[in-house]
Coordinates of C-alpha atoms in Angstrom, one line a residue:
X98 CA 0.0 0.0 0.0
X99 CA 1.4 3.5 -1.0
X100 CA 1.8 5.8 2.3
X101 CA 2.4 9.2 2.0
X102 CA 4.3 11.2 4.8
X103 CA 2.3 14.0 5.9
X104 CA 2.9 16.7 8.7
X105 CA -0.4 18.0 10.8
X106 CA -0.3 21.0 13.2
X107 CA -3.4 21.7 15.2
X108 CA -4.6 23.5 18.0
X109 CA -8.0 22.2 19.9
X110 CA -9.0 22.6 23.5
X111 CA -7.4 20.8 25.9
X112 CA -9.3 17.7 27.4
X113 CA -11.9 18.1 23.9
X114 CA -11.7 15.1 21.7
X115 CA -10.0 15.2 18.5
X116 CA -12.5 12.7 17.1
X117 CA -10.0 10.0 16.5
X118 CA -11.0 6.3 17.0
X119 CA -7.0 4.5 17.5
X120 CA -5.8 0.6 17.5
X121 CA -3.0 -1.5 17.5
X122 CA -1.8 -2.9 14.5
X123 CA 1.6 -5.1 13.5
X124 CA 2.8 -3.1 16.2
X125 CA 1.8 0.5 15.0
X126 CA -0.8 2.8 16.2
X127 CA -3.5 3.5 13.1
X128 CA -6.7 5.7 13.2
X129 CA -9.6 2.9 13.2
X130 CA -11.8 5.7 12.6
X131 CA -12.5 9.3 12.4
X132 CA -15.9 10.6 13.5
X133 CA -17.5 13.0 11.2
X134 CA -17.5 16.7 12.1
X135 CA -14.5 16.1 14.0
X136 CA -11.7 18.5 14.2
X137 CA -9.8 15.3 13.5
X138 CA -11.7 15.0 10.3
X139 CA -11.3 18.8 9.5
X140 CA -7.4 18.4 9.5
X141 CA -7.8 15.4 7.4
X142 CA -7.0 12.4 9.2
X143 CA -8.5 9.1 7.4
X144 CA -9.0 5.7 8.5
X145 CA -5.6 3.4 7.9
X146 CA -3.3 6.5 8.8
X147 CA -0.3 5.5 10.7
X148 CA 0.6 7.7 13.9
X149 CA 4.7 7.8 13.5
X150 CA 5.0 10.6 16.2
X151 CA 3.4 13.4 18.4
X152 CA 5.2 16.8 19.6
X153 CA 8.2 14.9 18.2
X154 CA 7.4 11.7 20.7
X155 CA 7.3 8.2 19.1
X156 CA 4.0 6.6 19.4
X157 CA 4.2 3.1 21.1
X158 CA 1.0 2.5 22.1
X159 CA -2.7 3.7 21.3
X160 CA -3.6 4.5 24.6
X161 CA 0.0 6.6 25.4
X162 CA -1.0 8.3 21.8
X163 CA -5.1 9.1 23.5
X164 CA -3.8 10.6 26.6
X165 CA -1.3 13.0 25.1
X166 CA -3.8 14.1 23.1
X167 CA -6.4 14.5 25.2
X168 CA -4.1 16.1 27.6
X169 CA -2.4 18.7 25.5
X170 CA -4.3 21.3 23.3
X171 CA -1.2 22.1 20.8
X172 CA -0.6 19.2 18.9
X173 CA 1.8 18.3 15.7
X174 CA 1.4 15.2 14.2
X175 CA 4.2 13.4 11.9
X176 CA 1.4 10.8 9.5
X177 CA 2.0 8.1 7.2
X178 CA -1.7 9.0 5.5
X179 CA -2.6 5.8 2.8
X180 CA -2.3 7.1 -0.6
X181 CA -6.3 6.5 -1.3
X182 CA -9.4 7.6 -3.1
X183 CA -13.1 7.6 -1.7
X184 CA -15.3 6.0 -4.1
X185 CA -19.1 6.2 -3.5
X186 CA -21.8 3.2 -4.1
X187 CA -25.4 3.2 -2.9
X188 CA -25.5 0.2 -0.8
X189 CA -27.7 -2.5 -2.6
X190 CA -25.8 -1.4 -5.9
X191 CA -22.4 -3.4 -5.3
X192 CA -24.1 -7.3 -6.3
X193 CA -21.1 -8.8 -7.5
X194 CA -18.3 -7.0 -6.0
X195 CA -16.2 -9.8 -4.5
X196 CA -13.7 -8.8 -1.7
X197 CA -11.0 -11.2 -0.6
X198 CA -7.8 -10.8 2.2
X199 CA -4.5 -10.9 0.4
X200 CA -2.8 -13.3 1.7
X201 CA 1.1 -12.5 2.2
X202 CA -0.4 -8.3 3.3
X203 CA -3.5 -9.1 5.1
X204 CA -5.5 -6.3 2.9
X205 CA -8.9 -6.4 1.8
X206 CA -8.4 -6.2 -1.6
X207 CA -11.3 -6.7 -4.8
X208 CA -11.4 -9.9 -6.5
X209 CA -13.8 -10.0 -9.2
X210 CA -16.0 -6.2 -9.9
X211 CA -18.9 -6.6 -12.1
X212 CA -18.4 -4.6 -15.3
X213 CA -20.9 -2.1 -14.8
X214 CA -19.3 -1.0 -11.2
X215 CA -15.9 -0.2 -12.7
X216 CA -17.1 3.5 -13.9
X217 CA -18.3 5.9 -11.1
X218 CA -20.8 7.8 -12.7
X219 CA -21.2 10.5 -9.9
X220 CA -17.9 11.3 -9.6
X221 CA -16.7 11.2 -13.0
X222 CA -13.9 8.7 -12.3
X223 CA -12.6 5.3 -12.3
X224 CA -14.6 3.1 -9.9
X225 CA -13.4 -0.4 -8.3
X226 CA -10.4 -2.4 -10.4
X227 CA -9.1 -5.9 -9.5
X228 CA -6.3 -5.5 -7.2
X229 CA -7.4 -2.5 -5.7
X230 CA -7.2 -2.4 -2.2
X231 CA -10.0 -1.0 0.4
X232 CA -8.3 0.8 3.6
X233 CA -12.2 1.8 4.8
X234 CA -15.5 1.9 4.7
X235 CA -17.8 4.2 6.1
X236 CA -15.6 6.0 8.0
X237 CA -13.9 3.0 9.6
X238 CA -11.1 0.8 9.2
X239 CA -11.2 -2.4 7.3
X240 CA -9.5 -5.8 8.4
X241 CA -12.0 -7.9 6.7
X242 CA -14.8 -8.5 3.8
X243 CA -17.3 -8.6 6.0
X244 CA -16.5 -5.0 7.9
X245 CA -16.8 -4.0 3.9
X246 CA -20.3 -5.7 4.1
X247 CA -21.4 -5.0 7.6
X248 CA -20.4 -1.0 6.4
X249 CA -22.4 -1.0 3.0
X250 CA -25.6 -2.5 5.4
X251 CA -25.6 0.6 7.6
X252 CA -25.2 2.4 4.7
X253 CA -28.4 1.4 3.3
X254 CA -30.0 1.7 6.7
X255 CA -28.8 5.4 6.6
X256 CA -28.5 7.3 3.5
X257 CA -27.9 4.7 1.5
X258 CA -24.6 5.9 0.3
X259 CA -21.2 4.7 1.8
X260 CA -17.4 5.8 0.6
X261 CA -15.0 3.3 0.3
X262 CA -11.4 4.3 0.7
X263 CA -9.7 2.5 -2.3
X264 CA -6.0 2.2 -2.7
X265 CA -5.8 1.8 -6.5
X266 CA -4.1 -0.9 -7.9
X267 CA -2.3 -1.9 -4.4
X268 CA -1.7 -5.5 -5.5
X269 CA -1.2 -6.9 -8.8
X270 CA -4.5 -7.5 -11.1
X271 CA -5.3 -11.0 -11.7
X272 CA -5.5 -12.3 -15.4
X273 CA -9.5 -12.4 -15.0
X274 CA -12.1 -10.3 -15.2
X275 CA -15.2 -10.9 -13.4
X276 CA -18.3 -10.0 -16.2
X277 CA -21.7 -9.9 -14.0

């Protein structure tokens, strides 16, 4: 997965949440989740972003990262920020879109896309491509298929839209295509 290095200074009130949900992960601290309307979501955080440091301290440990920042109200951040773009789906509109875990990485990464889901009409762009890699869904980190799945149910339960949070291309595309 492409990580971009990325540099965040912010100021917030101390003891007010920045809005950032944090876990463990192959020994690095990553933001599970950012909560909308956040001031973590106003400087940009996103879901798979890996904490390196903060105020120059090394992050060891995703509660030692929660209490400095709930603690201290200027904060600089040093980010390795996935390299992704959020592509939107209603819901019940993704039939075919097969998701598996790469094995040697451990990413969720697409399968098989039908062939009418590879071009994003609302946003003008490329949609979903074999090999492509999603980081999250619906504002949340993804380990799995079915956190894909259980993400584009409460999407239809809600507004029926949900973002996914593609890395393009992130593994090699497989010979096959999947027509649907």
């Amino acid at each position: 997965m492409r990580l971009t290095p990325q540099h965040l200074r912010l100021t917030k009130p101390t003891f007010q949440k920045l809005g950032l949900q944090l876990e463990e992960s192959r020994g690095r601290v990553v933001v599970h989740g950012v909560h909308a309307g956040s001031i973590a979501a106003e400087y940009g955080f996103e879901p798979g972003s890996i904490l390196e440091s903060i105020n120059s301290e090394v992050v060891i440990s995703a509660l030692a990262a929660s209490e400095l920042i709930a603690n201290t109200s200027e904060l600089e951040f040093q980010l390795l920020q996935p390299d992704t773009r959020t592509r939107w789906f209603r819901a019940g509109e993704i039939k075919g879109l097969r998701l598996e875990v790469e094995r040697t990485s451990g990413r969720v990464c697409v399968a098989a896309v039908p062939n009418w889901l590879t071009a994003d009409i609302e946003c003008g762009q490329a949609g979903v491509a074999i090999g492509d890699c999603v980081v999250h869904a619906g504002g949340h980190l993804v380990n799995s298929p079915q956190q894909v799945l259980d993400a584009l149910l409460r999407g239809a339960e809600a507004s029926g839209w949900v973002g996914l949070g593609v890395v393009q291309q992130c593994v090699r595309r497989a010979q096959n295509t999947y027509a649907g």
